[in-house]
Amino acid sequence: MIQLYNVSKVYDNGVPAVSDISLRIAKGEFVFLIGPSGAGKSTLTKLIFREQLPSSGQIFFRGRNILRFGPREVLQLRRQIGVVFQDFRLLPRKTVYENVAFALEVIGRSRKEIRERVPAVLARVGLSGKEDAFPDQLSGGEQQRVGVARAIVKRPLVILADEPTGNLDPDTSREIMDLFEVINRDGTTVVIATHAWDIVNRMRKRVVALENGRLVRDEERGSYSYGA
Amino acid sequence: MIQLYNVSKVYDNGVPAVSDISLRIAKGEFVFLIGPSGAGKSTLTKLIFREQLPSSGQIFFRGRNILRFGPREVLQLRRQIGVVFQDFRLLPRKTVYENVAFALEVIGRSRKEIRERVPAVLARVGLSGKEDAFPDQLSGGEQQRVGVARAIVKRPLVILADEPTGNLDPDTSREIMDLFEVINRDGTTVVIATHAWDIVNRMRKRVVALENGRLVRDEERGSYSYGA
Amino acid sequence: MALNSLWYCTRQACISLTRNFWLGVASAAMIAVSLIILGAFLLVAVNANQFMRIVESTVEINVFLEDDADVRDLQHRLAGLRGVEEIRFVPKQQGLQELKKAFGERHDLLSGFEGENNPLPDSFRVRAERAELVPTLAQQISFFPGVYKVRYGQEYVEALVKVTRWVNVVALGAVVLLGAGAVFLIVTTIRLSMVARQDEIGIMKYLGASNWYIRGPFVLEGMVVGLAGACAAVATLGAGYYYLVVVLERLPLLFFIQPVTDPNMLLSIFGGLLGLGLLMGGVGSLISVRKFLQV
Amino acid sequence: MALNSLWYCTRQACISLTRNFWLGVASAAMIAVSLIILGAFLLVAVNANQFMRIVESTVEINVFLEDDADVRDLQHRLAGLRGVEEIRFVPKQQGLQELKKAFGERHDLLSGFEGENNPLPDSFRVRAERAELVPTLAQQISFFPGVYKVRYGQEYVEALVKVTRWVNVVALGAVVLLGAGAVFLIVTTIRLSMVARQDEIGIMKYLGASNWYIRGPFVLEGMVVGLAGACAAVATLGAGYYYLVVVLERLPLLFFIQPVTDPNMLLSIFGGLLGLGLLMGGVGSLISVRKFLQV
Ligand SMILES: Nc1ncnc2c1ncn2[C@@H]1O[C@H](COP(=O)(O)OP(=O)(O)OP(=O)(O)O)[C@@H](O)[C@H]1O
Ligand SMILES: Nc1ncnc2c1ncn2[C@@H]1O[C@H](COP(=O)(O)OP(=O)(O)OP(=O)(O)O)[C@@H](O)[C@H]1O
Ligand SMILES: [Mg+2]
Ligand SMILES: [Mg+2]
């Protein structure tokens, strides 16, 4: 599904965020991306849906080099990926309902389908009753769950979730992670960057650990630990 | 230090975020505020430094009713409290150094003192070398630590930290919490709203639990649990 | 699908307009102010032009005839000239009357010249279509048989021609400058209001929204705001101009200030302003969004 | 402490200006465009006023004397009148010469009136300070001993007075309107650019920053931007006006368009524009920030 070959990213100000990473994620996998703060987890996910372009290396999505994509193909790429952003990135002038519906409108779904799916997804992340609230009328955890709902509502091929439970209590975190697992069982590839060591240890999925922008560990059924 | 008497907050859109809470926090205490997502933790902290006004009830800070404060006294109140915001609220057009220095400039500290203290604090939260970066050039966890540095640099009477480790890995989270404990030992009152159950359980401080806007538990040397 | 998109754009634009009501009002007001200034100047320019044409129409060529001139033949010749607007024959008696009138109270000075003693010749008064044609016409006429002398206010005509050209150049220049200024003001306003939405546009891009999907509502919103501003401008200008016309009519002595009331001309000015507002709103939004679409 | 604050404001304003360079340039350009329009109109108004005054100065009262009038005494009386600008004595010979000139080529008509036969009386030509004084003066003079008749172009003077009043009213109205428009444009621009910083201001408030601490840099920045825009406007207007003056001088026939070149007048206009830019930038920022300080 996703392949990275010797990918490096040096930001404009000279910070090397990701260094020489090669990685292969197959269709249907469930991957935890772990590492200390500033290790390059977010940068790696941004490279995959082309928010950022790598300084060197190649990135393939479904066998095609995304660095050669034209504008239309970039759109298609992003429509096939559901992203949960670490900083939420909700549309501030749209209600919760509209924010989630927007992800479906973008991919051209019918209004009927939107009216069915959006409330169902909001219920699954525990936001029933908050449909008409604007993002600045939500608690931190509620905003985060809107981000999760927006990513999963379009049933994408791949879900990239960057720290999706950072503002959630343990119970809700577990529910959200279970939700990702259910979606993964239906065949969706899931990549989650996280600091939730308890959940990583409990779920025993593939764990990819970064440190200082380098890949330091890649383990099936791994646990939360990195470095020496 | 801080007293709340029958405080309730109903937001403009009719959401009752905090209901009839009475609470007393003595000088030098260390309090964890816990509760599920949307329980009203952030609202409670916002009430204390007068970002929000309660719908009913009284709030006292150092024996004085903050609801009767005029503009000048509100400034004084806020200068005596160091706040870590759940959504960081860094000044986007200032560098990391300037963001932290701003908290000292506001309370009228000399430039010499600023030049000494800011780098020291940045070093303690592990951000040495990031002084000249702008907030949008930082990882999520780095931004959060800038927020922590800004709150503690002015050595306030009270620290209100809203989810200060949500974007930090376990090791860094522990370091930050240890930092708060050190500061608390020097006499600073510390109130931390958090979901980090592991840290709450390890540190064994006073725990105040909210659920649906109500105070459901208040326990010295408590552990992370709420509800029935 | 296309209809679906149109519906989407319209709905989004409506939502955005109501949720950002004050931003929209501010932008519309900016557009209105710009267009009022531009429109007021257009009206001034049109009126200046008409005023010059009225002044021009007062310029006459005096053609004095020999005593034995063939009046009919000359009349035909004059009528055949290009650029002649009007020809009037003035027999010498009438010429004397006019001279007396010019003398006013002292006309008794001329009392000895009545009847047979009238020393004035017969003459034609010729009006040209434009003042600048007068010198050439005068020269052509002077060669006609039976013409004793041709006279016109040479200095006056030359000055008039120069002033006319100047008024035209200045008016055109000012309208172009003001137009450019208005366009600049409008585009900058829209761009400034767009900065606040920069993040929004970026987020939409990351969600895979196509450029037109993002632009559409903005452009429609811009057009609505632009049209609203232009309507306000046209209403203000129209009312102000109407009032001015009414007031000027009440001052009969200001005979030489005859405001333009040709409905076609006024409609094309006001219509042009409306179109400009619409266009500016739409194109301005389009250009402003473009900058933020490079994600 | 006060010095410290000033230093802080200056430093913050400088940092902000360099980091938000394009926003500053856009705002300055908006201010420049507004002030250019306002300034251009001020110049037009000042020139129109001067033009009217030149036209007024051509209005003369003809005072015809009785044959036995005491010229010296009359001259004294006329000089004693309020509102008289200039008095000129015209003996009857000179009167005849002027009449002949008016007759132009046909002056031979008057050849019988030379010397003793001259039917014209001696006269004074009186110029008033302002055209509107002419009717009153004429009446006063007509009662003086030795005055045979007083004449002036009554219709002409009345029309002139009305036009002058109109030009003044229209010019003042337009300047006020354009000034209000410019102020509105500038304030709205600053407010729009402030929306982008709304969050920033809120954060500063929550950190305990006093209102002046937040406002200071914004106001200083606004003043710098306003002054920059005003400087651009004054430079453009100054160069354009200088060019116009030079061109008009080269057209000697446009005798009646004498552009205002009085340095005091021009300096006060340009200085006023600079002050307006500075003030608007500062006050505009102050007002705009205020809205966001209510936290
Ligand atoms: N836009 C940017 N410009 C410059 N440097 C950046 C930018 N974004 C991130 N960085 C730097 O790149 C490094 C990796 O950042 P990244 O956001 O990928 O870390 P992360 O693993 O997601 O950390 P966290 O767990 O704190 O979110 C950090 O040192 C950060 O300062
Ligand atoms: N500005 C607001 N306007 C309206 N409702 C609000 C606003 N802020 C919060 N709320 C609502 O008030 C309730 C409590 O919110 P609060 O932010 O205090 O929760 P919290 O305990 O901090 O949750 P979290 O752990 O997710 O941050 C929530 O239901 C939320 O939707
Ligand atoms: Mg990250
Ligand atoms: Mg919260």
Tab-separated table of C-alpha atoms in Angstrom, chain A residues 49-51 75 78-79 85 89-95 98 102 105-106 108 111 134 150 154, chain C residues 1 4 7-8 11-12 15 19-20 196-197 200 203-211 213 295:
chain	number	residue	atom	x	y	z
A	49	PHE	CA	-0.477	12.370	2.046
A	50	ARG	CA	1.767	14.976	0.432
A	51	GLU	CA	1.308	17.797	2.880
A	75	LEU	CA	-6.527	15.202	-4.960
A	78	ARG	CA	-5.878	12.698	-0.401
A	79	ARG	CA	-9.417	11.484	-1.001
A	85	PHE	CA	-4.435	15.794	12.417
A	89	ARG	CA	-7.665	21.313	11.818
A	90	LEU	CA	-11.420	21.613	11.991
A	91	LEU	CA	-13.081	24.184	9.776
A	92	PRO	CA	-13.875	26.930	12.307
A	93	ARG	CA	-16.902	28.320	10.498
A	94	LYS	CA	-18.646	24.992	10.091
A	95	THR	CA	-20.592	23.089	12.695
A	98	GLU	CA	-20.863	20.225	8.514
A	102	PHE	CA	-17.584	18.128	4.225
A	105	GLU	CA	-19.139	16.255	-0.042
A	106	VAL	CA	-15.565	16.531	-1.243
A	108	GLY	CA	-18.998	13.652	-4.254
A	111	ARG	CA	-26.862	14.233	0.138
A	134	PHE	CA	-18.991	25.017	16.315
A	150	ARG	CA	-14.114	13.206	9.722
A	154	LYS	CA	-15.493	8.470	4.102
C	1	MET	CA	-23.329	17.033	-10.968
C	4	ASN	CA	-25.199	19.831	-7.654
C	7	TRP	CA	-26.286	24.272	-5.424
C	8	TYR	CA	-23.353	23.562	-3.139
C	11	ARG	CA	-25.561	27.172	-0.151
C	12	GLN	CA	-22.011	27.618	1.102
C	15	ILE	CA	-24.018	30.283	4.951
C	19	ARG	CA	-22.011	33.809	9.464
C	20	ASN	CA	-19.550	36.507	8.412
C	196	ALA	CA	-8.520	35.332	7.897
C	197	ARG	CA	-9.609	32.264	5.960
C	200	GLU	CA	-9.561	27.115	6.190
C	203	ILE	CA	-7.522	22.419	5.479
C	204	MET	CA	-9.927	21.960	2.589
C	205	LYS	CA	-7.018	21.203	0.287
C	206	TYR	CA	-5.714	18.549	2.664
C	207	LEU	CA	-9.148	16.955	2.700
C	208	GLY	CA	-8.889	16.523	-1.057
C	209	ALA	CA	-11.219	19.335	-2.110
C	210	SER	CA	-10.661	20.441	-5.698
C	211	ASN	CA	-9.714	24.033	-6.392
C	213	TYR	CA	-14.837	23.309	-4.940
C	295	VAL	CA	-0.836	23.830	-1.073
